[in-house]
XYZ file of C-alpha atoms in Angstrom:
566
model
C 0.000 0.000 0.000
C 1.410 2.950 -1.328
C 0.200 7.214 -0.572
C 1.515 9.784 -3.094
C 0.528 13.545 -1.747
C 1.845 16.163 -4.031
C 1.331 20.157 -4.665
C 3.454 22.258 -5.990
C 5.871 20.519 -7.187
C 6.729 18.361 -4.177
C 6.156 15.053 -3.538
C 5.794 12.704 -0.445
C 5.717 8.834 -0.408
C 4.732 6.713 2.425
C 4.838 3.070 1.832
C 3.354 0.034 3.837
C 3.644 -0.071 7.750
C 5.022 3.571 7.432
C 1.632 4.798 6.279
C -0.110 2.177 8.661
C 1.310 4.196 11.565
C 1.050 7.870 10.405
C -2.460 7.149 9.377
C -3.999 7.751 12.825
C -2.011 10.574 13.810
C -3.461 12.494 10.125
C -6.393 12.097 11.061
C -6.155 13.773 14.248
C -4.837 15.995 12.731
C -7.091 17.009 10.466
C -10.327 16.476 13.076
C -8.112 19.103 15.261
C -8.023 21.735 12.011
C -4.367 22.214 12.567
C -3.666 22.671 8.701
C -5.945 26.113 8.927
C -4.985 26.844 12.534
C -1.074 26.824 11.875
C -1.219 28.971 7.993
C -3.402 31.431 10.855
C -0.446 31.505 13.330
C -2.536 30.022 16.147
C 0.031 29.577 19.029
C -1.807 27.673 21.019
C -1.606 24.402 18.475
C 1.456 23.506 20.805
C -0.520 24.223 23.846
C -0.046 27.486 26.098
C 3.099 27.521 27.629
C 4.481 27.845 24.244
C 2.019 30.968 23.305
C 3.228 32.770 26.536
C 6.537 32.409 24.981
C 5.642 34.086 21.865
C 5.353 30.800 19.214
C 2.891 33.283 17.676
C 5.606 35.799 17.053
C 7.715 33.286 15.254
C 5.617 32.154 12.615
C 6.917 34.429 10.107
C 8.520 31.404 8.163
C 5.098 30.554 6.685
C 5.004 33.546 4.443
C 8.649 34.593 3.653
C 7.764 33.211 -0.109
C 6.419 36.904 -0.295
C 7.901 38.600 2.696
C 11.194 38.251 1.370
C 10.397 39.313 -2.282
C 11.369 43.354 -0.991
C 14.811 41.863 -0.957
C 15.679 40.985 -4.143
C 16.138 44.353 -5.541
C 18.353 45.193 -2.513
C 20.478 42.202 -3.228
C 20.624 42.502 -6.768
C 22.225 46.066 -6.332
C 24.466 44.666 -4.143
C 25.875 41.939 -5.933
C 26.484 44.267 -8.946
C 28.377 46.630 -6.773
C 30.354 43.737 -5.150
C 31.067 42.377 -8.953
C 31.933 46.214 -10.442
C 34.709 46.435 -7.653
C 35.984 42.342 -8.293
C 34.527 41.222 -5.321
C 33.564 37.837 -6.765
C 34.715 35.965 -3.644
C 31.886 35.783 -0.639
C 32.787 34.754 2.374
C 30.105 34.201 4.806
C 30.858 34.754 8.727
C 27.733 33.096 10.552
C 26.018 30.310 12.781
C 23.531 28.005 12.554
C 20.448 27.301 10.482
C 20.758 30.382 8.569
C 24.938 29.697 7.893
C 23.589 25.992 7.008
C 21.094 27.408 4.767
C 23.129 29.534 2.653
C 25.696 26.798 1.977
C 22.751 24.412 0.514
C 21.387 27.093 -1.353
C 24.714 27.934 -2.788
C 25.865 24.336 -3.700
C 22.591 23.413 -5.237
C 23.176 26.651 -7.516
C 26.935 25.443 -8.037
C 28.028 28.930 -6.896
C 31.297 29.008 -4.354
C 30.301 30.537 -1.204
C 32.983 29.871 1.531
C 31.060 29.312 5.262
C 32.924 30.135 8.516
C 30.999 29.074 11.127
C 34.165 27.971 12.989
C 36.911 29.073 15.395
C 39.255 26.592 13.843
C 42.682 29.199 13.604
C 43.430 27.216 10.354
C 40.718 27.159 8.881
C 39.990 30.741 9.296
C 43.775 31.681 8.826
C 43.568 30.353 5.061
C 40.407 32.539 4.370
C 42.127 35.580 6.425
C 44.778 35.363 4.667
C 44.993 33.682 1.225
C 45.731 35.045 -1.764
C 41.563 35.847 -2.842
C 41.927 38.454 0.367
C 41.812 41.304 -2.231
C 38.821 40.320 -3.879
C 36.800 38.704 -0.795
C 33.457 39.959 0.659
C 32.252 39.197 3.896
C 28.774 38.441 4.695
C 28.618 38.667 8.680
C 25.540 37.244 9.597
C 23.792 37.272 13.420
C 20.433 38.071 14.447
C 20.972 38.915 17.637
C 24.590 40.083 17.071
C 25.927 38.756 20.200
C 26.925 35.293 18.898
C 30.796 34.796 19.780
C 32.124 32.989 17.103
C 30.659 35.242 14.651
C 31.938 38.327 16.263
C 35.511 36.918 16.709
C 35.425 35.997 12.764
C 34.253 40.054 12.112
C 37.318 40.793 14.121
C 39.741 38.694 12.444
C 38.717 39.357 8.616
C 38.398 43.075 9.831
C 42.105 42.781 11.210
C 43.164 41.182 8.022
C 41.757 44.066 5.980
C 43.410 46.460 7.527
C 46.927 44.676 7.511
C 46.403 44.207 3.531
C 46.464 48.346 3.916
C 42.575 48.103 2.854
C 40.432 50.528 5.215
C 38.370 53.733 5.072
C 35.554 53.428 2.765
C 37.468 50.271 1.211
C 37.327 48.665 4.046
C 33.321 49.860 5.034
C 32.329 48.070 1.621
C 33.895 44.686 2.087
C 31.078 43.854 4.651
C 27.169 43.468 4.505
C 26.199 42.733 7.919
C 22.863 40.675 8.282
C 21.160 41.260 11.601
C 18.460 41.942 13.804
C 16.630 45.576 14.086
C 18.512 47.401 17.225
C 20.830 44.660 17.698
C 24.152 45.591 19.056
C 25.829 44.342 15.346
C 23.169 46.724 13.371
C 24.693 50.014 16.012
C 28.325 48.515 15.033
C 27.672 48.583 11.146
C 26.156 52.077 11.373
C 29.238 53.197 12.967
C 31.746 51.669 10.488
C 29.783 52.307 7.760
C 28.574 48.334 6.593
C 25.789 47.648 4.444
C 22.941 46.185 6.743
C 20.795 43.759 5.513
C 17.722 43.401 8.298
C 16.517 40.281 9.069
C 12.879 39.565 10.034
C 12.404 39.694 13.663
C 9.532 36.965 13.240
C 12.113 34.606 12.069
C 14.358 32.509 13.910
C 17.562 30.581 12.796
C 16.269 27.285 12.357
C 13.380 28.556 10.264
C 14.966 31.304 8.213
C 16.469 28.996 5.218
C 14.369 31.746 2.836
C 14.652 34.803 5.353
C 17.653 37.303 4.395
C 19.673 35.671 6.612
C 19.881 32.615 4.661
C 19.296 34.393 1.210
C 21.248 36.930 1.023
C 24.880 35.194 1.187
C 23.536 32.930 -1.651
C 22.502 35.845 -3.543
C 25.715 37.340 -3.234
C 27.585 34.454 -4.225
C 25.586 34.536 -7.472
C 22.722 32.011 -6.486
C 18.854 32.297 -8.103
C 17.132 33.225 -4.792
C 13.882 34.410 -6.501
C 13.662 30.866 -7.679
C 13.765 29.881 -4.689
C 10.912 32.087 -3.348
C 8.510 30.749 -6.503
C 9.087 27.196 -5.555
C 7.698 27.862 -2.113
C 4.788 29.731 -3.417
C 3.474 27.011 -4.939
C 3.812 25.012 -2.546
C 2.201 27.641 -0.590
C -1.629 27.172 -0.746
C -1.739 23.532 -0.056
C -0.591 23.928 3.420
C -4.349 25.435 4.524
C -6.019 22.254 3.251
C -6.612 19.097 5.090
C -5.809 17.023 2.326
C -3.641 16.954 -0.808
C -1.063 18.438 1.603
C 2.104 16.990 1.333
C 3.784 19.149 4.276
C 1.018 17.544 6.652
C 1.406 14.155 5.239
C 5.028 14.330 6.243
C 4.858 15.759 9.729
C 2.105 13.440 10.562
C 4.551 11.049 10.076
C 7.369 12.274 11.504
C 5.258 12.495 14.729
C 4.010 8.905 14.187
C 7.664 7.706 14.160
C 8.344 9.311 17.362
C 5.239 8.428 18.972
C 5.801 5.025 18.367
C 9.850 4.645 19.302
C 11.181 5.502 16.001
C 12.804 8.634 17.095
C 16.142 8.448 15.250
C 15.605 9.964 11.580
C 18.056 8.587 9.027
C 18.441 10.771 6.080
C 20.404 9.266 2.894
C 20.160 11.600 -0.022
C 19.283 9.436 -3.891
C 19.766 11.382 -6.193
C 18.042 14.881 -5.190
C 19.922 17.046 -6.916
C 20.445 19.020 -3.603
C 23.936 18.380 -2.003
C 24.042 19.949 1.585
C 19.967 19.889 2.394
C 20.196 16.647 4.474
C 22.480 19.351 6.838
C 20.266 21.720 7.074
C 17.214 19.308 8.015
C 19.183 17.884 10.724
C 19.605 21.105 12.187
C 15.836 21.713 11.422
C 14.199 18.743 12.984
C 16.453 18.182 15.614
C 16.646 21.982 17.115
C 13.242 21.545 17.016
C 11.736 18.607 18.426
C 14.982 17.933 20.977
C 13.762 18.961 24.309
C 11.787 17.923 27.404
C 13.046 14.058 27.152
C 11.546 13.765 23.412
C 12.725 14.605 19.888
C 13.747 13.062 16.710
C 16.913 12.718 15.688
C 18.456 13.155 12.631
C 21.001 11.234 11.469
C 22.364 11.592 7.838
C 24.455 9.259 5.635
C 25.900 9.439 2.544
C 23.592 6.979 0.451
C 20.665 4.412 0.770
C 23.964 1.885 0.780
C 26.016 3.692 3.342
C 26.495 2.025 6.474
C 23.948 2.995 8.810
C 20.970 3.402 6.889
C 19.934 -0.083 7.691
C 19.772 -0.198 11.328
C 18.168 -0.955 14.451
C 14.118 -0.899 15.161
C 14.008 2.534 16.759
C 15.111 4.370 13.635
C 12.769 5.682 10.593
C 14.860 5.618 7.587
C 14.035 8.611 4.697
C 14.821 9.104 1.151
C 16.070 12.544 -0.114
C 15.204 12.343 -3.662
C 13.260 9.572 -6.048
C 10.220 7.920 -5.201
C 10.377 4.087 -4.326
C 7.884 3.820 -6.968
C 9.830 5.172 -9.267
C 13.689 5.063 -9.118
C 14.297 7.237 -11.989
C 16.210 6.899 -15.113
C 19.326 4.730 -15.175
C 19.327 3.401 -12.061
C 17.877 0.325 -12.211
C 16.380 -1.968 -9.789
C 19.725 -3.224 -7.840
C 19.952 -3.623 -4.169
C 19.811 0.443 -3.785
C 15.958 0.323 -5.206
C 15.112 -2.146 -3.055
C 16.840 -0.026 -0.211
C 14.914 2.981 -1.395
C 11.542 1.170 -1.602
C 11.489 -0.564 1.627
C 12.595 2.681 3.726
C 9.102 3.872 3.551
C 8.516 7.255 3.017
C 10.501 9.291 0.392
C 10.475 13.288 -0.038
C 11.731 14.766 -3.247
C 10.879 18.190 -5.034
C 12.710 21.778 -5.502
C 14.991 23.577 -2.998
C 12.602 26.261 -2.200
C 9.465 24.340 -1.703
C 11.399 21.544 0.581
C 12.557 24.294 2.925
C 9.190 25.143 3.684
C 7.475 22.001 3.480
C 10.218 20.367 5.738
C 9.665 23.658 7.893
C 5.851 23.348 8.417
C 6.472 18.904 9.004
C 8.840 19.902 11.360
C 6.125 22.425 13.534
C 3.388 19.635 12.910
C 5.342 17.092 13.996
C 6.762 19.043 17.137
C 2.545 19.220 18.013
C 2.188 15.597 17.945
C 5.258 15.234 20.193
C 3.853 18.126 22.500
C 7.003 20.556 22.281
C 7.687 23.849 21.211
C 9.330 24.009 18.061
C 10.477 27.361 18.747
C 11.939 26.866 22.340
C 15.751 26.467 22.867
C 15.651 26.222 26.564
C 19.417 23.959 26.652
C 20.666 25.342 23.397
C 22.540 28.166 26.156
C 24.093 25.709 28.386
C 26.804 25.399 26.046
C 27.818 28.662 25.265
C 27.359 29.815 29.118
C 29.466 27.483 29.835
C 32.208 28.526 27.691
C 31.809 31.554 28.159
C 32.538 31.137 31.768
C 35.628 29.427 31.024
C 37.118 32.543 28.859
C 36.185 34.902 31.648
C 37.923 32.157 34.097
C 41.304 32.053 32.244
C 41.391 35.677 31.205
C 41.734 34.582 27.512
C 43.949 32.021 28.472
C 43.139 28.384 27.658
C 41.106 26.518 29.892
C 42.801 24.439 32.251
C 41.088 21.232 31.626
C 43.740 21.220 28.399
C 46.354 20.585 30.993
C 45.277 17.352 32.405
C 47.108 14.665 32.003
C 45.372 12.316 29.438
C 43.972 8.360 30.659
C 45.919 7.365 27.594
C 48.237 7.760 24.560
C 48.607 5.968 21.374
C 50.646 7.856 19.104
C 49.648 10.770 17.966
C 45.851 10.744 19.715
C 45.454 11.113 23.365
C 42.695 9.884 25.516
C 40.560 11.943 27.805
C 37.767 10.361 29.918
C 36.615 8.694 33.180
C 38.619 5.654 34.252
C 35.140 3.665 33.756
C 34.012 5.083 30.597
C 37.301 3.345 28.858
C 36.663 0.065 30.324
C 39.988 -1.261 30.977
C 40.758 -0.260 27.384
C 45.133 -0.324 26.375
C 44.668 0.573 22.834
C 43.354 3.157 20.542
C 41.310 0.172 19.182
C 40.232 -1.037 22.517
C 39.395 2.868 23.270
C 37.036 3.165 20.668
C 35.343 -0.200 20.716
C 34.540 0.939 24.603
C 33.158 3.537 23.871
C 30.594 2.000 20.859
C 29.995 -0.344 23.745
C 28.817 2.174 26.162
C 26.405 3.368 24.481
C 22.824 2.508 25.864
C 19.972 0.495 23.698
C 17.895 2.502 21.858
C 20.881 5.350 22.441
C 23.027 6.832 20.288
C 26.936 7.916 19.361
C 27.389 11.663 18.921
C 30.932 12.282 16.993
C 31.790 16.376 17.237
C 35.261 16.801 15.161
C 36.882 20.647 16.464
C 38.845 20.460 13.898
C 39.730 21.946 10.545
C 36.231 21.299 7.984
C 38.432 21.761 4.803
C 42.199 21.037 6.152
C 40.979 17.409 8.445
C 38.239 16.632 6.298
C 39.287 13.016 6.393
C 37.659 13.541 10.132
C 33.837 13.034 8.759
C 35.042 9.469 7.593
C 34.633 8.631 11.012
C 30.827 8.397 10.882
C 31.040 5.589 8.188
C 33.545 4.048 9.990
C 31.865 4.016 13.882
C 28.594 2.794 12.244
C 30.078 -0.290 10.288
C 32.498 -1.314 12.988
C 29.645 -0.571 15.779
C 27.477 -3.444 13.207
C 30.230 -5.521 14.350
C 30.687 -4.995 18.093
C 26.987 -4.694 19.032
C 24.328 -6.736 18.937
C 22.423 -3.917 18.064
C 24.017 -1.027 16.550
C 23.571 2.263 17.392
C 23.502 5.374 14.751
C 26.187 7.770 14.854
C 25.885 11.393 13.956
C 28.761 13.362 13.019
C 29.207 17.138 13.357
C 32.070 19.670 13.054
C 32.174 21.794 15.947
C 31.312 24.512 16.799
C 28.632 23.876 13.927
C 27.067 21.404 16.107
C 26.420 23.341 19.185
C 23.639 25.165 16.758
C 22.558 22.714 14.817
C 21.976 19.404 17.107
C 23.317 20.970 20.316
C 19.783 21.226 21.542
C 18.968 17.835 20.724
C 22.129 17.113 23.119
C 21.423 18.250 26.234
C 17.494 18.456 25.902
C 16.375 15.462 24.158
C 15.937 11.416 25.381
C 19.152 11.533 27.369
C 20.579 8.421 25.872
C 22.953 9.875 23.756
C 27.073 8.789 24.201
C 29.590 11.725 22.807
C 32.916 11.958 21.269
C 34.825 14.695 21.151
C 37.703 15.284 18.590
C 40.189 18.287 19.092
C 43.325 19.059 17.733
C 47.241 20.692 18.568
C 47.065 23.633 16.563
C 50.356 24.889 14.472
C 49.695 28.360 14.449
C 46.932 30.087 16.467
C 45.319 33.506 15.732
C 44.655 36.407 17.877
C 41.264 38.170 17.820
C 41.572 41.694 18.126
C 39.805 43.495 20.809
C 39.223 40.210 22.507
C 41.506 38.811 25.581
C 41.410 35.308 23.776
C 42.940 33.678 20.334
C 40.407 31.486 18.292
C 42.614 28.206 19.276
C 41.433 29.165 22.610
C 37.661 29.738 21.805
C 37.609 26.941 20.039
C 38.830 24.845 23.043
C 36.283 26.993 25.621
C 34.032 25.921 23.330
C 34.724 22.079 23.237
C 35.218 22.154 26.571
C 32.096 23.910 27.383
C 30.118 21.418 26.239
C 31.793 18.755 27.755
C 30.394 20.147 31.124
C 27.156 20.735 30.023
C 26.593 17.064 28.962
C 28.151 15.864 31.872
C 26.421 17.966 34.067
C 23.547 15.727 32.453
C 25.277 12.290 33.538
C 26.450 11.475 29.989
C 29.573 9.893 28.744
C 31.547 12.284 26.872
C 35.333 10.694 25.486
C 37.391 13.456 24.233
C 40.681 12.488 21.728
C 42.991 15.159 21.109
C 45.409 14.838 17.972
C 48.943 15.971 18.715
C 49.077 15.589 14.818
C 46.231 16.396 13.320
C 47.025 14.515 9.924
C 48.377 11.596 11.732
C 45.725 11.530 14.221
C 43.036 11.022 12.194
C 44.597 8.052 10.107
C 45.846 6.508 13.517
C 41.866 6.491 14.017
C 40.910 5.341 10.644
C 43.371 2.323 10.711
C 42.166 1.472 14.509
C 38.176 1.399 13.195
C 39.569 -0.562 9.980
């Protein structure tokens, strides 16, 4: 048995038991008239604690298809300027959803937009100071404008400016600041002289994928962002009805799956055509429906064959791209069909009209659960907690660094709780404890504090925990993998506020070269570390395991890991 729900260009497929189970929860949903209740903003669909927070003030996601249209001019003018002075390299200096946004938009329009949402020195030193300095400009992007990384990236590309002997007026037009009306970023670009971009106060992070926030560094870059806004306007109408609603179809079962202890989401992309969105769902669904003991979450893998996608009961597995009905040209009906059809429930359709349908499932599906979608209530924990270390050390790094590690194999050392290693004398042993530990029904965070582009040989480790956790459990348990600090905002909330089964793994590195961040007592090898660190306490404040391996050698350390999972 097989349901196809499609408008406006998207389509979702729910196959078999899937659509057994999400069957029930649709058609509460539609007796409850929560398609007309949410297109109204009515607050009160997740009950009214989360309308005394101001859900109803947040809702500004549903209509940004024509909300954001007064942008386009704006951006257009600005991308001409920034191409008439050989600007033609955007750099984008932001956080979360939107930062996650903007690089899917961007790589689906095969335009080169480079993200720092990091405090990795190296990283940011190659940016800061490569060659393309002369003809880079920087998108710095916070709503609030009090988010630390992003202000200690404004200082450093600032600081680089001015060594390359570019300031006055030069150096006012190498930034468009995107922020919040009255936020303490919008009083800094008025004083430097920045184009400001406002972003809609009714629009948060996780939501603002077609706010300017997550348009207008895509624009820049050279990305189609009115197409963007077309797509979800025809998706747009469908979301009042009860049926014929793909959006609905979807969050009733995403709710379904939780409901009924399928709360990890795998998401394997086949053949979408949009690298980089199963990202920015994760941070979606999971900032989202991660709190009070409940959430879904996400868990993305490279393919319908990767390992992981076929794992234990408590996970609902979905396909980014082709319907199981209908596997698309060339590919056949090999094991990967098969994979595709029997996963249940399939989502595929353009950029524009995913974000929003994906938004709205998400909101639906955070009613069924009975959270607020909207509510970050551990998100902080983090960055308090990091924060308190920098004030601590007086911009020195924190302390904890200076503990002598439980053990050393080479180039990786070996920081955790006598009992969370087990007994473990290897690197091998080390990490086979630690896929041990990790409870039933539970799951194995990897965060990587590392380099994205210089250590990228890190994100193998996903891959590699889930097929040799296939072999050391009887059940194996998924593994996410983030690069920090990305995953503070993206699953951070999940973290410390969802089902508090989760096991953690923290990667850092010895950096070569640190850099300073003018104006600030601290260096960004030091941030980085307050910020690894931070977290640490926060989840084990909670009572979960957290292992942290720190690579002397960052190159060495991460094949030392690869060969020990091999």
């Amino acid at each position: 048995m097989t349901s196809l729900v499609t408008a406006g260009g998207v389509s979702v497929t729910i196959r078999g038991a899937v659509l057994d189970e999400s069957e029930t929860v649709l058609d509460r949903l539609v007796s409850d008239g929560v398609p007309r209740s949410l297109t109204s903003r009515n607050a009160n669909l997740w009950g009214p604690d989360a309308a005394a927070a101001g859900a109803g003030r947040r809702l500004g996601w549903l209509d940004l298809h024509a909300t954001s249209r007064p942008l386009l001019g704006p951006l257009r003018e600005l991308a001409e300027a920034a191409g008439e002075a050989g600007l033609d390299r955007v750099v984008l200096a932001g956080t979360g959803g939107s930062a996650v946004a903007a690089e899917a938009i961007a790589a689906a329009a095969g335009v080169e937009l480079t993200v720092l949402d990091t405090a990795d020195p190296g990283q940011v030193a190659r940016v800061a100071g490569g060659d393309g300095l002369d003809r880079t400009l920087v998108v710095v992007s916070d709503r609030s404008g009090e988010t630390v990384e992003t202000d200690a990236l404004h200082r450093v590309l600032d600081g680089a400016f001015r060594d390359a002997g570019i300031t006055g007026a030069g150096l006012a037009r190498r930034f468009v600041v995107v922020t919040g009306p009255g936020s303490p970023l919008e009083r800094l670009a008025a004083e430097s002289g920045h184009r400001v971009v406002r972003a809609d106060p009714g629009v948060e992070g996780a939501y603002s994928a077609l706010a300017a926030s997550g348009l207008a560094p895509a624009a820049l870059a050279g990305a189609d962002v009115e197409a963007l806004l077309d797509d979800a306007e025809r998706l747009s109408p469908a979301l009042a009805q009860p049926y014929d609603n793909p959006a609905l179809a979807l969050g009733a079962t995403l709710g379904a799956s939780a409901l009924g202890g399928r709360d990890k989401l795998v998401l394997a992309d086949h053949g979408s055509g949009l690298p980089g969105f199963g990202g920015w769902a994760e941070q979606l669904v999971a900032e989202s429906t991660g709190k009070d003991g409940r959430g879904l979450l996400p868990v993305v893998v490279e393919g319908v064959d990767a390992p992981g996608f076929e794992l234990a009961p408590d996970v609902r597995r979905v396909v980014l791209g082709g319907r199981p009905d209908d596997p698309g040209p060339g590919r056949g009906s090999g094991t990967r069909e098969a994979a595709v059809r029997e996963a249940g429930l399939s989502v595929a359709g353009p950029l524009g009209a995913q974000f929003l349908l994906w938004e709205y499932a998400t909101a639906v599906a955070c009613r069924v659960i009975g959270v607020d979608p909207f509510d970050r209530p551990d998100a902080r924990t983090s960055a308090e907690a990091a924060a308190a270390l920098l004030r601590a050390e007086e911009g020195a790094a924190p302390t904890v660094v200076h503990r002598p590690p439980a053990l050393v194999s080479g180039a990786v050392e070996v920081h955790a709780p006598e009992e969370a290693l087990k007994g473990a004398k290897s690197l091998a042993d080390v990490l086979e404890a630690v896929l041990d530990g990790v409870d039933d029904g539970g799951y194995l965070a990897v965060m990587a504090y590392l380099d994205r582009s210089g250590d990228a040989g890190a994100e193998r480790l996903r891959a590699l925990l889930a097929s040799r956790g296939a072999e050391v459990r009887k059940h194996p348990a998924p593994v996410t993998f983030g690069w920090g600090p990305r995953c503070l905002h993206t699953a951070g909330q999940y973290h410390k506020g969802g089902p508090r089964n989760g096991s953690f793994l923290q990667v850092t590195g010895h950096n070569e070269a640190d850099v300073a961040v003018p104006g600030r007592p601290y260096t960004l090898g030091e941030l980085q570390l307050a910020q690894a660190f931070g977290d640490q306490r926060a989840l084990r404040s909670l009572g979960r395991p957290v292992v942290r391996l720190h690579l002397r050698d960052r190159a060495e350390g991460v094949a030392q890991l690869a060969e020990a999972l091999g």
